[in-house]
Tab-separated table of C-alpha atoms (C1' of nucleotides) in Angstrom:
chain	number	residue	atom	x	y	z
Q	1	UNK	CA	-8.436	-16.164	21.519
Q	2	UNK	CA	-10.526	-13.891	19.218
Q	3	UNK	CA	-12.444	-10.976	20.166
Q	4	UNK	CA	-15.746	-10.055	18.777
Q	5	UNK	CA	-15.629	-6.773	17.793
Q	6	UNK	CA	-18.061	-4.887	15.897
Q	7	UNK	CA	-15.386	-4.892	13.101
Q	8	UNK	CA	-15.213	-8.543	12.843
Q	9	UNK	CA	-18.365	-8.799	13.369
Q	10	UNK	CA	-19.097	-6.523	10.113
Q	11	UNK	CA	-16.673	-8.655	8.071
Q	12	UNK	CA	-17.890	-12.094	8.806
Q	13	UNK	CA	-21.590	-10.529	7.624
Q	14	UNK	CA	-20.650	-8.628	4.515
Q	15	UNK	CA	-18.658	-12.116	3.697
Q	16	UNK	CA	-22.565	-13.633	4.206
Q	17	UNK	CA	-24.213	-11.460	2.353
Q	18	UNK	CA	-22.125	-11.623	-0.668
Q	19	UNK	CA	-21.984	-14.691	-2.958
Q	20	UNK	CA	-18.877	-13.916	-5.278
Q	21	UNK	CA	-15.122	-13.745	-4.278
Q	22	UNK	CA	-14.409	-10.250	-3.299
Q	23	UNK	CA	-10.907	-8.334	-2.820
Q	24	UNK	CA	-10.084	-7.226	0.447
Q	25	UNK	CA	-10.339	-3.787	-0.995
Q	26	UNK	CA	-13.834	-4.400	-2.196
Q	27	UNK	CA	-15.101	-5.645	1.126
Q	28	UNK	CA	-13.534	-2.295	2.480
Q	29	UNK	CA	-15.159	-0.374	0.722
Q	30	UNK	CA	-18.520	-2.190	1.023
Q	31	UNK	CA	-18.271	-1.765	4.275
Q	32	UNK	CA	-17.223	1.764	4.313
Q	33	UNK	CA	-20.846	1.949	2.008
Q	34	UNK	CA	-22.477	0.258	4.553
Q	35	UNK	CA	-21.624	2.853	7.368
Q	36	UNK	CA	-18.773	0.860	9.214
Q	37	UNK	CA	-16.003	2.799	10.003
Q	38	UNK	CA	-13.855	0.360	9.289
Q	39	UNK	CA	-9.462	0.703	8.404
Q	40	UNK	CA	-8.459	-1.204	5.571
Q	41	UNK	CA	-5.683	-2.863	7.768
Q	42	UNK	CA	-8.113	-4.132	9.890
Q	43	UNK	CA	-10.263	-5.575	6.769
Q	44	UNK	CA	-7.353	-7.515	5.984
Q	45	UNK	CA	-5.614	-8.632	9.507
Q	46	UNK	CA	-9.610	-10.347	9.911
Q	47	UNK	CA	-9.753	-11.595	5.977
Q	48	UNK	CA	-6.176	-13.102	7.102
Q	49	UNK	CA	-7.502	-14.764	10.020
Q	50	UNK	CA	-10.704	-15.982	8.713
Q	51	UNK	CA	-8.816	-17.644	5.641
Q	52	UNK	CA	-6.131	-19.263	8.563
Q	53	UNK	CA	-9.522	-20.540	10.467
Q	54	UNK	CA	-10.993	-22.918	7.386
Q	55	UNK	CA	-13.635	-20.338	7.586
Q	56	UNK	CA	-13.180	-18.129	4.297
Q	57	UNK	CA	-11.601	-19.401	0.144
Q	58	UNK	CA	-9.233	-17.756	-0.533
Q	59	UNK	CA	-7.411	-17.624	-4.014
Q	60	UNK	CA	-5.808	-15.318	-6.385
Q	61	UNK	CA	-6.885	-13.307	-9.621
Q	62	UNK	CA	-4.309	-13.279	-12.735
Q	63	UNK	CA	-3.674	-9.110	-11.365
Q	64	UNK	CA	-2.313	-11.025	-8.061
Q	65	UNK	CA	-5.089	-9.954	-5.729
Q	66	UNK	CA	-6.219	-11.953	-3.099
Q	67	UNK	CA	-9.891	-12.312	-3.258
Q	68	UNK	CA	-11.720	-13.925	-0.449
Q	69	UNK	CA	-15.967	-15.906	0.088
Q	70	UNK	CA	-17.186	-17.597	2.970
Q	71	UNK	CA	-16.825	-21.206	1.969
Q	72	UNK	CA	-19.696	-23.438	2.773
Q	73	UNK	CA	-17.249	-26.530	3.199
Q	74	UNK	CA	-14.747	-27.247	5.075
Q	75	UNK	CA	-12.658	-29.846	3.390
Q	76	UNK	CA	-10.610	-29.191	0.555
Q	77	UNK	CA	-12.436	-27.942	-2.534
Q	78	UNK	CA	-12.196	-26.031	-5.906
Q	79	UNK	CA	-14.141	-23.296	-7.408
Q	80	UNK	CA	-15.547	-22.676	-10.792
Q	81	UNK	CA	-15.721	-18.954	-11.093
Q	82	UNK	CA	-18.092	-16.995	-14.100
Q	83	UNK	CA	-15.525	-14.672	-15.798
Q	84	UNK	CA	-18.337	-12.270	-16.277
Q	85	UNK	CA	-20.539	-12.020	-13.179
Q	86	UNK	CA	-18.538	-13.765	-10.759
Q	87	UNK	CA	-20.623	-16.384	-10.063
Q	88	UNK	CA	-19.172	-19.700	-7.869
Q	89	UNK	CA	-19.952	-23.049	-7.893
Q	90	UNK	CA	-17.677	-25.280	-5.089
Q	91	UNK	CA	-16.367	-28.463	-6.364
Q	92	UNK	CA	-14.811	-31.443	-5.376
Q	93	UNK	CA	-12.777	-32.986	-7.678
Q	94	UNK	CA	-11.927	-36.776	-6.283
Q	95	UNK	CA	-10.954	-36.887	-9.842
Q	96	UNK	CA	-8.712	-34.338	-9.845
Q	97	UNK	CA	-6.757	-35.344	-6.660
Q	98	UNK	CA	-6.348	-38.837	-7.614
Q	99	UNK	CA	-5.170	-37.865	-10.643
Q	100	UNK	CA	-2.847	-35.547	-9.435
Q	101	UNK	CA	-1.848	-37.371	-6.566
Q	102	UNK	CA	-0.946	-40.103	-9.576
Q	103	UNK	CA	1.116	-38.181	-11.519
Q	104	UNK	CA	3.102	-36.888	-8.520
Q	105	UNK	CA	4.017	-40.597	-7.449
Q	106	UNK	CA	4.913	-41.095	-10.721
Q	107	UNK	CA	7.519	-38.541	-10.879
Q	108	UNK	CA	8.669	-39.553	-7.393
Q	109	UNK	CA	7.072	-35.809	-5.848
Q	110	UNK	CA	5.271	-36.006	-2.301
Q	111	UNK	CA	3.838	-34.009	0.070
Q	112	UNK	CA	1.508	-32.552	-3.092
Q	113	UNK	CA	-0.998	-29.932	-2.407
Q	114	UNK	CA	-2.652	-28.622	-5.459
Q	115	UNK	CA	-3.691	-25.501	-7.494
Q	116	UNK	CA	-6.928	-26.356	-9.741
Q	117	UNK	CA	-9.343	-23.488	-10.537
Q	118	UNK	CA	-11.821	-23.258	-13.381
Q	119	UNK	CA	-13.034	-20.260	-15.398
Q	120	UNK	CA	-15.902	-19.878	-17.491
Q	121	UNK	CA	-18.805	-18.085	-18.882
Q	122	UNK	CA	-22.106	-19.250	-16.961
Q	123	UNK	CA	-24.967	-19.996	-19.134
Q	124	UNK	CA	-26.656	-16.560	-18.113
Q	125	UNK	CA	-23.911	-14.335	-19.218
Q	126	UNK	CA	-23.216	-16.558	-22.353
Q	127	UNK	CA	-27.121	-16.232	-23.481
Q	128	UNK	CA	-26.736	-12.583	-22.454
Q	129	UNK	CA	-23.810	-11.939	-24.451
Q	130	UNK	CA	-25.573	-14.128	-27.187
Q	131	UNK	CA	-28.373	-12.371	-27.712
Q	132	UNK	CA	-26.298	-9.315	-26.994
Q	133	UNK	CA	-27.582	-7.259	-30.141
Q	134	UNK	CA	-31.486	-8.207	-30.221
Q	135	UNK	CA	-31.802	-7.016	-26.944
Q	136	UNK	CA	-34.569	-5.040	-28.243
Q	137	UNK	CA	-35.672	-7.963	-30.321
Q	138	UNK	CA	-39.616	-8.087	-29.877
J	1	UNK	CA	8.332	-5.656	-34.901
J	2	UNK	CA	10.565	-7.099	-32.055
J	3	UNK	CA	14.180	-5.460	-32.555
J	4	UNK	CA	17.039	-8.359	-31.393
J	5	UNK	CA	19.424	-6.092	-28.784
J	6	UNK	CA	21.991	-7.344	-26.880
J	7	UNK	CA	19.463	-7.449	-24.037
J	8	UNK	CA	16.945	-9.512	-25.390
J	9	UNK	CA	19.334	-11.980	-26.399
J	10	UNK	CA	20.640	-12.659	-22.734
J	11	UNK	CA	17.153	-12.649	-21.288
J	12	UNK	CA	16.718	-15.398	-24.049
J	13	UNK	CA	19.800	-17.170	-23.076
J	14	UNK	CA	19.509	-16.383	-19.417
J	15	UNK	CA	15.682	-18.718	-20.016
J	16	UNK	CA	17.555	-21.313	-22.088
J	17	UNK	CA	20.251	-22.124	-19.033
J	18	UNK	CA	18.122	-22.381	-16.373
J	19	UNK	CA	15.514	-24.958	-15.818
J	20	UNK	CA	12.817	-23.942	-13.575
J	21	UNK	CA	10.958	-20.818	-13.153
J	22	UNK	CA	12.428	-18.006	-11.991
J	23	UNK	CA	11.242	-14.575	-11.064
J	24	UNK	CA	11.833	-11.415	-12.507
J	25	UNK	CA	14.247	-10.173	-10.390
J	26	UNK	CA	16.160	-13.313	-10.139
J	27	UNK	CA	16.068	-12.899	-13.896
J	28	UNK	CA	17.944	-9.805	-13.697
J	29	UNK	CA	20.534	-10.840	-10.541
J	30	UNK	CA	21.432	-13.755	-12.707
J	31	UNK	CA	22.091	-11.373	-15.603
J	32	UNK	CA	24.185	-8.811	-14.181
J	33	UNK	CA	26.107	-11.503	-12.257
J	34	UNK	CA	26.844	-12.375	-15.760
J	35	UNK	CA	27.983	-9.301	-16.658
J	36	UNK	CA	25.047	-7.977	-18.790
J	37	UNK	CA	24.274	-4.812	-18.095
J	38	UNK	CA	20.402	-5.005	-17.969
J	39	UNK	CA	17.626	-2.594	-16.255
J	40	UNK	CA	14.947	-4.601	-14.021
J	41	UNK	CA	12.912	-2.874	-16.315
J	42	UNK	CA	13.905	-4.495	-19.169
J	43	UNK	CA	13.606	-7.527	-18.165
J	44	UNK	CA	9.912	-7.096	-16.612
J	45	UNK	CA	9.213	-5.607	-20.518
J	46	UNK	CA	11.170	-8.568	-22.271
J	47	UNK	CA	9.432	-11.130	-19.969
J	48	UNK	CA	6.167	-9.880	-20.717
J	49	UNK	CA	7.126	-9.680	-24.498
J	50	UNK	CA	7.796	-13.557	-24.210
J	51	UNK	CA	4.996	-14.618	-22.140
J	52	UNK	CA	2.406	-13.265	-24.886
J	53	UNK	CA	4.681	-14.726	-27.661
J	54	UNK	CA	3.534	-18.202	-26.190
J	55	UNK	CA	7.608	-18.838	-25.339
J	56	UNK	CA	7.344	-18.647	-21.999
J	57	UNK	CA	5.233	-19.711	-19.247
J	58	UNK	CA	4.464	-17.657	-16.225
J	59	UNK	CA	2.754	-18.637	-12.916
J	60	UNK	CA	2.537	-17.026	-9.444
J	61	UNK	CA	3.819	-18.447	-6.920
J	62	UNK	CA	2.169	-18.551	-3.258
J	63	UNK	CA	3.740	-14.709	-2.595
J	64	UNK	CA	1.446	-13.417	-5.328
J	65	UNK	CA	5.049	-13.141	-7.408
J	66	UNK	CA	5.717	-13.646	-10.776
J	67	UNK	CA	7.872	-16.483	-12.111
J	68	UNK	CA	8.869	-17.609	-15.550
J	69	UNK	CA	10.169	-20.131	-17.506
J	70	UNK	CA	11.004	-21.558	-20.696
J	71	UNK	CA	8.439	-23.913	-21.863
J	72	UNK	CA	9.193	-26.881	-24.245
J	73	UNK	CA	5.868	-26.916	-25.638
J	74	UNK	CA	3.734	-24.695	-27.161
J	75	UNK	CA	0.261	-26.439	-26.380
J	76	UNK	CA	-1.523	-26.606	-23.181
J	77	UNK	CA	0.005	-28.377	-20.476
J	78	UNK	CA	0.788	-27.947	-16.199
J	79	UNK	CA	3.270	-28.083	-13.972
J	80	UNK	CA	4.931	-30.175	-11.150
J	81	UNK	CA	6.921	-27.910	-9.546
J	82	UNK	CA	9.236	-28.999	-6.148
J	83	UNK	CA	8.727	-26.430	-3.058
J	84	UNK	CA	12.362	-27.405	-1.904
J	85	UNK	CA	14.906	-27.187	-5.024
J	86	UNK	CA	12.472	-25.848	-7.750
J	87	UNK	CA	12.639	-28.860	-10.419
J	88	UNK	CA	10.019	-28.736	-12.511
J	89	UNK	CA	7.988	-31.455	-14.675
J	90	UNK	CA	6.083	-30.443	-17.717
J	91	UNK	CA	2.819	-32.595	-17.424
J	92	UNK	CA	-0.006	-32.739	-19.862
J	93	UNK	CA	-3.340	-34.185	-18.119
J	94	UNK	CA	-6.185	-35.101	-20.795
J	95	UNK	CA	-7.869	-36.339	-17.529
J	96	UNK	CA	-8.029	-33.033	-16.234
J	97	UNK	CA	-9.011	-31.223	-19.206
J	98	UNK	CA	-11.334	-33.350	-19.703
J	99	UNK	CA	-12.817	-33.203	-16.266
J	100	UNK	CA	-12.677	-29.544	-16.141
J	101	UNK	CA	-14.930	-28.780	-19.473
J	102	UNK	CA	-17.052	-32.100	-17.755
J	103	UNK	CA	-18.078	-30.186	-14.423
J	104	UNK	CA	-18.156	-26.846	-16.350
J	105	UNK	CA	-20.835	-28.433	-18.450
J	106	UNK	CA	-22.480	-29.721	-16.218
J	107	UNK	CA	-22.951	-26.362	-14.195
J	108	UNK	CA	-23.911	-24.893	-17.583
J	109	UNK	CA	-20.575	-22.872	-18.076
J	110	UNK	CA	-18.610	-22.371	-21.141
J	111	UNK	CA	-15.210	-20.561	-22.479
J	112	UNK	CA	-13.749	-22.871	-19.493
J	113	UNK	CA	-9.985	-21.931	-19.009
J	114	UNK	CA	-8.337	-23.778	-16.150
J	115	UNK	CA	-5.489	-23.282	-13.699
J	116	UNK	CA	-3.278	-26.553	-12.799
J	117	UNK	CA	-0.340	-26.525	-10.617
J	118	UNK	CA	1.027	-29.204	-8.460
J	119	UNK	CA	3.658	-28.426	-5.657
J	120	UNK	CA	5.380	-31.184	-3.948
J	121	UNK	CA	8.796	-32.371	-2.570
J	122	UNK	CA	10.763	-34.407	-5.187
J	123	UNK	CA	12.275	-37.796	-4.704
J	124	UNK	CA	15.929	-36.043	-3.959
J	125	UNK	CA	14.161	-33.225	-1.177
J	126	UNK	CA	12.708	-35.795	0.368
J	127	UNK	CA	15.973	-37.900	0.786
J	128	UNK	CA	17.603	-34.994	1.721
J	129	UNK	CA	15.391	-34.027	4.188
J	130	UNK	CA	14.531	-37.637	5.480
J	131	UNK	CA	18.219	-37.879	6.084
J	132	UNK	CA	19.011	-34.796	7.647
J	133	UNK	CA	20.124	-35.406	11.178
J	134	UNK	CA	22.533	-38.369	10.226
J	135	UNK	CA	24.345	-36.406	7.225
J	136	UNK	CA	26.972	-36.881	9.172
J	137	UNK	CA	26.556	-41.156	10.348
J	138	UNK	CA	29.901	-42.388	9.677
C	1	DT	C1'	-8.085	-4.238	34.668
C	2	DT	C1'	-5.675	-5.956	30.696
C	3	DA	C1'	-4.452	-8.048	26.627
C	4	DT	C1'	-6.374	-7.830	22.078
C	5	DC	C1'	-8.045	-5.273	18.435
C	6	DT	C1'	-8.245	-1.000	15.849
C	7	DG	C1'	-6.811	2.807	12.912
C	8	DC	C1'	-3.794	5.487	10.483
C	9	DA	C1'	-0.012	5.997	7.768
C	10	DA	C1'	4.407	4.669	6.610
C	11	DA	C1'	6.996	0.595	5.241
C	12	DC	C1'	7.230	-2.937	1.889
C	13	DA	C1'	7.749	-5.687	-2.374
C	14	DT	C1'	6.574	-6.201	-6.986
C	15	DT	C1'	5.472	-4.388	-11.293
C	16	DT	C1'	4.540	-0.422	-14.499
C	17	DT	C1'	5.509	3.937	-16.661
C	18	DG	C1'	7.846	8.533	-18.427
C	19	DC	C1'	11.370	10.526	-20.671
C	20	DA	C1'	15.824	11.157	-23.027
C	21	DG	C1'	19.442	8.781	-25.527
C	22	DC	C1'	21.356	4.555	-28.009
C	23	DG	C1'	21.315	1.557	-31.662
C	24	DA	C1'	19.053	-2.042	-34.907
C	25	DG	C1'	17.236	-2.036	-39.314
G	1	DC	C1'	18.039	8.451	-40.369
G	2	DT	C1'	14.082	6.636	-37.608
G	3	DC	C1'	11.601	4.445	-34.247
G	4	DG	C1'	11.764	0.883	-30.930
G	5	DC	C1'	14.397	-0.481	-26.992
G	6	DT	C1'	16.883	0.729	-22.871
G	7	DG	C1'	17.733	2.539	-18.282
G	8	DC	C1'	16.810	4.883	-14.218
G	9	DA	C1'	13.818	6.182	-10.846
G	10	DA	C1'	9.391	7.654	-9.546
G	11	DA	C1'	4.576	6.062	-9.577
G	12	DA	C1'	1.111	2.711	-8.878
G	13	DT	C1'	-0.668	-1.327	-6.638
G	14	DG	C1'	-1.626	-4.552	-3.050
G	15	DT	C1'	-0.431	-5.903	1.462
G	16	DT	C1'	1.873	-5.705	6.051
G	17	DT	C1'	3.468	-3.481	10.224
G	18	DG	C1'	4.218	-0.136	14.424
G	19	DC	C1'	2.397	2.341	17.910
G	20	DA	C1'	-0.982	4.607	20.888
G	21	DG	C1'	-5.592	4.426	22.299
G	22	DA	C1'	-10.217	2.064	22.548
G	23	DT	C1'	-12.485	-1.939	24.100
G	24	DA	C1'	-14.192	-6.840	24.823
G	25	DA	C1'	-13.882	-10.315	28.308
DNA sequence: TTATCTGCAAACATTTTGCAGCGAG
DNA sequence: CTCGCTGCAAAATGTTTGCAGATAA
């Protein structure tokens, strides 16, 4: 069974408070910010067993770093992430898992599990880019 | 300008003989079982050389590790890859693409890039494995 | 009390980089 | 000849692990 220790107890609430996927390195250091004396090792060991719990998303960025949120469902889900800002919508994608389930069968493959992330450029950072040189416009 | 050394050449080959991805490093085993004398190095720089010239594709696997392979088409297109032996099935999925810029739009993102990868056990694992315990029936 | 959790730092694996020499063009 | 490519090994990066002490239950 788990303890709760002020450490894990830190963790869970910076994963709360932020809304974007973070790196275990960036929830360190958050943390460190925020006055926790916290070891890196630690920040990871709980990351790890939040992610085995259901309880945190994890996924990876093209650099190969793990980057974790607090995931407001349980089942399984997909994320579409804002390049710029980092924002994340959840997704289902019945779609998506028919579809691949589909093309699995069809190539004889079971036991499928799935990899489907989407990128983008929210509408805020795309009118912000936009408009990027008449900022001063008015 | 790319200059064609001995090295590049067997990195080229080494890509044209095998049929599913491969990491680096397995890359470079496979090479100097061959006899090519070839730095890890190399290889790393060729691979990367390839990847941006659109000839290969890369993906990371689960470990966070880098794995490559020759792709037969140049255009957009996913994977089906086997956890067990590795085979690997080129699929393109309209559906998807068309589902990913779909939700994007709908959330109001743009400049959507997507990641597709489907892992599964091929017709032959699963045999293999469903059989296991009476391999040797007879 | 006691088994788990913590912290530090070293181990670890993968990938990148620096520098001197070889060789393609 | 010249400049890119090569090779080795050290550096950088991201993550895991070992051990002794603190601590939640």
């Amino acid at each position: 069974m788990q303890r709760m220790t002020r450490q894990r107890t830190a963790v869970a609430d910076a994963l709360s408070t932020v809304e974007d996927f973070r790196s275990a390195q960036q929830l360190h250091e958050l943390l460190r910010d925020q006055g926790h004396g916290i070891g890196l090792a630690t920040v990871y060991r709980t990351l790890q067993a939040l992610a085995e719990a259901g309880v945190v998303d994890v996924l990876r960025t093209a650099d190969g770093e793990s980057v974790y949120r607090r995931c407001e469902r349980r089942e399984h889900h997909h994320h579409l992430v804002c390049r710029t800002c980092g924002a994340t919508v959840e997704i289902d994608g019945p779609a998506v898992e028919s579809w691949a389930d589909r093309i699995a069968a069809s190539h004889g493959f079971t036991d499928i599990t799935h990899t489907v992330e989407l990128f983008g450029t929210c509408a805020a950072c795309a009118a912000a880019s936009g408009q990027d040189d008449v900022a001063t416009g008015g």
